[in-house]
Amino acid sequence: MRPAVMSETTTLPKAPTPKPWIEAIHAYVPGKSKGKDGRPLIKLSANENPLGTSPAALSARGAAPALYPDPDSGALRAAIAERHGLDPARVVMGTGSDELLNLAAQGYAGPGDEVIYVRYGFSVYDIAARRCGATPVVAPDRDYGTDVDALLALVTGRTRVVFIANPNNPTGSYLPGGEIARLHAGLPADVLLVLDQAYAEYLAPEDDDGAMALAAAHPNVLVTRTFSKIFGLAGERIGWGTGAPGIVATLNRIRGPFNVSSTGQAMALAALGDPDFVEASRVHNREERARFVQRIAALSNHGLRPLPSEANFVLVLFEGVLTAETAFEGLADRGYIVRWLPGQGLPQGLRITIGKSDDMDAIAAALREMAETAR
Ligand SMILES: *Cc1c(COP(=O)(O)O)cnc(C)c1O
């Protein structure tokens, strides 16, 4: 056989072409930790726990073997199930809840299908919808909060998945249980409702949006949780979800086989065994958030407006002379990095993670100074 020879007229080989729906994705923009000049700043841009990580979890870190992890995260799933009163067979683990959000879209939607989420929702939903070739459909907000009626009005025969974060990121808004139930009741039975509870541990213990009960009772609800936020284990990438056996089986079929590391499993297990750390984190957040919101609300005559938040961050709107961009730069000059979100349609907002007491005082004082001198 003669080797194929490229003739003068043959065009050069093309590069592999990504799918158009993949090319349409704007990659996730993580919270920064360094200023423009490269100096490290105090990071209040990624909703991490300012108290760090449970000491019990940190001491479990070195104990895990470096060989393949337990592919089923058996001990960790059993502990999660026990804590939440679930059947362990109904718990699926993810490399962060991020993986589970993506798998939920991929498992149930594809080209020609629609995935709904709210404007000012978590930016991963848009990526998850596009990754599998589905069409993202964005429901309008109601003063930055989730509007159940607006969302239900967008449901069509093509709708396959609906994503809701409760509390929501980046707004901090919260839908009470009645609204979540109304949303679920209004959806066709063949639409998967994903209730993302990344910040659920920050709610008062008596506050329950009913998501777990819905996931236990209905075949079309997936609840996702994470060890990244209140547990302070974001670097280990551990999330979990619960839902009907069919949903859990679907996600298990397509998740990474060894998707949670041995170290991550050991640390999460130890973190679950230290409820005092979680409670201290929740109380710190509740108190500092209230203090911070009060100080920012006092700047309303300068156009600053903190949105009500049930999470570990506050979205501050800048509707006066001082702009969010100027405030963002001013805070960076003072050593703080927060999240400015023009890419999410929020050029007027800064999302500020609730940090240590002193830092929140310094930020509130800096915003006051900037607001009073803005022209
Ligand atoms: C932070 C966050 C997550 C969690 O991401 P992980 O992948 O578990 O670190 C999920 N949903 C929302 C709304 C978040 O803000």
Short mmCIF file of N, CA and C and ligand atoms in Angstrom, two decimals, residues 28 46-47 95-99 101 122 125 165 167-169 196-199 224-229 234 237-239 313 351, ligand 1:
data_model
loop_
_atom_site.label_atom_id
_atom_site.label_comp_id
_atom_site.label_asym_id
_atom_site.label_seq_id
_atom_site.Cartn_x
_atom_site.Cartn_y
_atom_site.Cartn_z
N TYR A 28 -16.27 28.83 34.62
CA TYR A 28 -16.54 29.30 35.98
C TYR A 28 -15.40 30.21 36.43
N ALA A 46 -15.10 33.59 48.41
CA ALA A 46 -15.47 32.22 48.01
C ALA A 46 -16.35 31.52 49.06
N ASN A 47 -16.91 32.30 49.98
CA ASN A 47 -17.82 31.76 51.00
C ASN A 47 -17.21 30.61 51.81
N THR A 95 -17.58 14.60 43.69
CA THR A 95 -16.36 15.39 43.84
C THR A 95 -16.80 16.84 44.01
N GLY A 96 -17.18 17.18 45.22
CA GLY A 96 -17.89 18.43 45.46
C GLY A 96 -19.32 18.25 44.97
N SER A 97 -20.22 19.09 45.46
CA SER A 97 -21.58 18.97 44.92
C SER A 97 -21.61 19.42 43.46
N ASP A 98 -20.61 20.19 43.05
CA ASP A 98 -20.44 20.54 41.64
C ASP A 98 -20.58 19.35 40.71
N GLU A 99 -19.90 18.26 41.06
CA GLU A 99 -19.96 17.08 40.18
C GLU A 99 -21.41 16.59 40.09
N LEU A 101 -24.19 18.26 40.50
CA LEU A 101 -25.05 19.18 39.73
C LEU A 101 -24.86 18.92 38.24
N PHE A 122 -26.92 30.23 40.94
CA PHE A 122 -25.53 29.77 41.03
C PHE A 122 -25.01 29.54 39.61
N TYR A 125 -25.03 26.22 37.32
CA TYR A 125 -26.21 25.65 36.64
C TYR A 125 -26.16 25.91 35.13
N ALA A 165 -31.07 26.88 44.23
CA ALA A 165 -30.24 26.85 45.44
C ALA A 165 -31.02 27.54 46.55
N PRO A 167 -30.51 28.26 50.76
CA PRO A 167 -30.40 29.65 50.29
C PRO A 167 -29.65 29.74 48.96
N ASN A 168 -29.93 30.84 48.24
CA ASN A 168 -29.34 31.01 46.92
C ASN A 168 -27.99 31.74 47.00
N ASN A 169 -27.12 31.41 46.07
CA ASN A 169 -25.84 32.10 45.89
C ASN A 169 -25.88 32.68 44.48
N ASP A 196 -30.48 22.53 45.74
CA ASP A 196 -29.07 22.66 46.12
C ASP A 196 -29.00 23.35 47.49
N GLN A 197 -28.63 22.56 48.49
CA GLN A 197 -28.62 23.06 49.87
C GLN A 197 -27.19 23.30 50.39
N ALA A 198 -26.36 23.90 49.56
CA ALA A 198 -24.96 24.11 49.95
C ALA A 198 -24.83 24.92 51.25
N TYR A 199 -25.84 25.76 51.53
CA TYR A 199 -25.76 26.63 52.72
C TYR A 199 -26.78 26.26 53.79
N THR A 224 -28.90 18.29 47.07
CA THR A 224 -27.44 18.21 47.14
C THR A 224 -26.94 19.00 48.34
N ARG A 225 -25.88 18.49 48.94
CA ARG A 225 -25.22 19.11 50.09
C ARG A 225 -23.71 19.10 49.85
N THR A 226 -23.00 19.86 50.67
CA THR A 226 -21.55 19.92 50.48
C THR A 226 -20.80 20.03 51.81
N PHE A 227 -19.58 19.54 51.80
CA PHE A 227 -18.67 19.74 52.93
C PHE A 227 -17.80 20.98 52.72
N SER A 228 -18.05 21.71 51.62
CA SER A 228 -17.17 22.83 51.28
C SER A 228 -17.44 24.08 52.10
N LYS A 229 -18.64 24.26 52.58
CA LYS A 229 -19.00 25.55 53.17
C LYS A 229 -18.85 25.50 54.69
N ALA A 234 -13.55 22.67 51.64
CA ALA A 234 -13.68 22.94 50.20
C ALA A 234 -12.55 22.33 49.38
N ARG A 237 -13.03 18.59 48.19
CA ARG A 237 -14.02 18.31 47.14
C ARG A 237 -14.94 17.15 47.52
N ILE A 238 -15.82 17.41 48.49
CA ILE A 238 -16.76 16.38 48.92
C ILE A 238 -18.17 16.93 48.95
N GLY A 239 -19.02 16.37 48.11
CA GLY A 239 -20.43 16.72 48.13
C GLY A 239 -21.24 15.44 48.17
N PHE A 313 -22.83 34.86 53.50
CA PHE A 313 -22.37 36.01 52.72
C PHE A 313 -23.53 36.97 52.59
N ARG A 351 -20.57 40.60 46.48
CA ARG A 351 -20.90 39.53 47.41
C ARG A 351 -19.76 39.40 48.40
C1 LIG B 1 -20.37 26.59 46.97
C2 LIG B 1 -21.61 26.08 46.35
C3 LIG B 1 -21.74 24.74 46.01
C4 LIG B 1 -20.71 23.75 46.45
O1 LIG B 1 -19.75 23.47 45.61
P1 LIG B 1 -18.77 22.24 45.93
O2 LIG B 1 -18.54 21.69 44.59
O3 LIG B 1 -19.49 21.28 46.83
O4 LIG B 1 -17.56 22.84 46.56
C5 LIG B 1 -22.90 24.28 45.45
N1 LIG B 1 -23.93 25.13 45.24
C6 LIG B 1 -23.86 26.42 45.58
C7 LIG B 1 -25.05 27.29 45.39
C8 LIG B 1 -22.69 26.93 46.13
O5 LIG B 1 -22.61 28.23 46.43
#
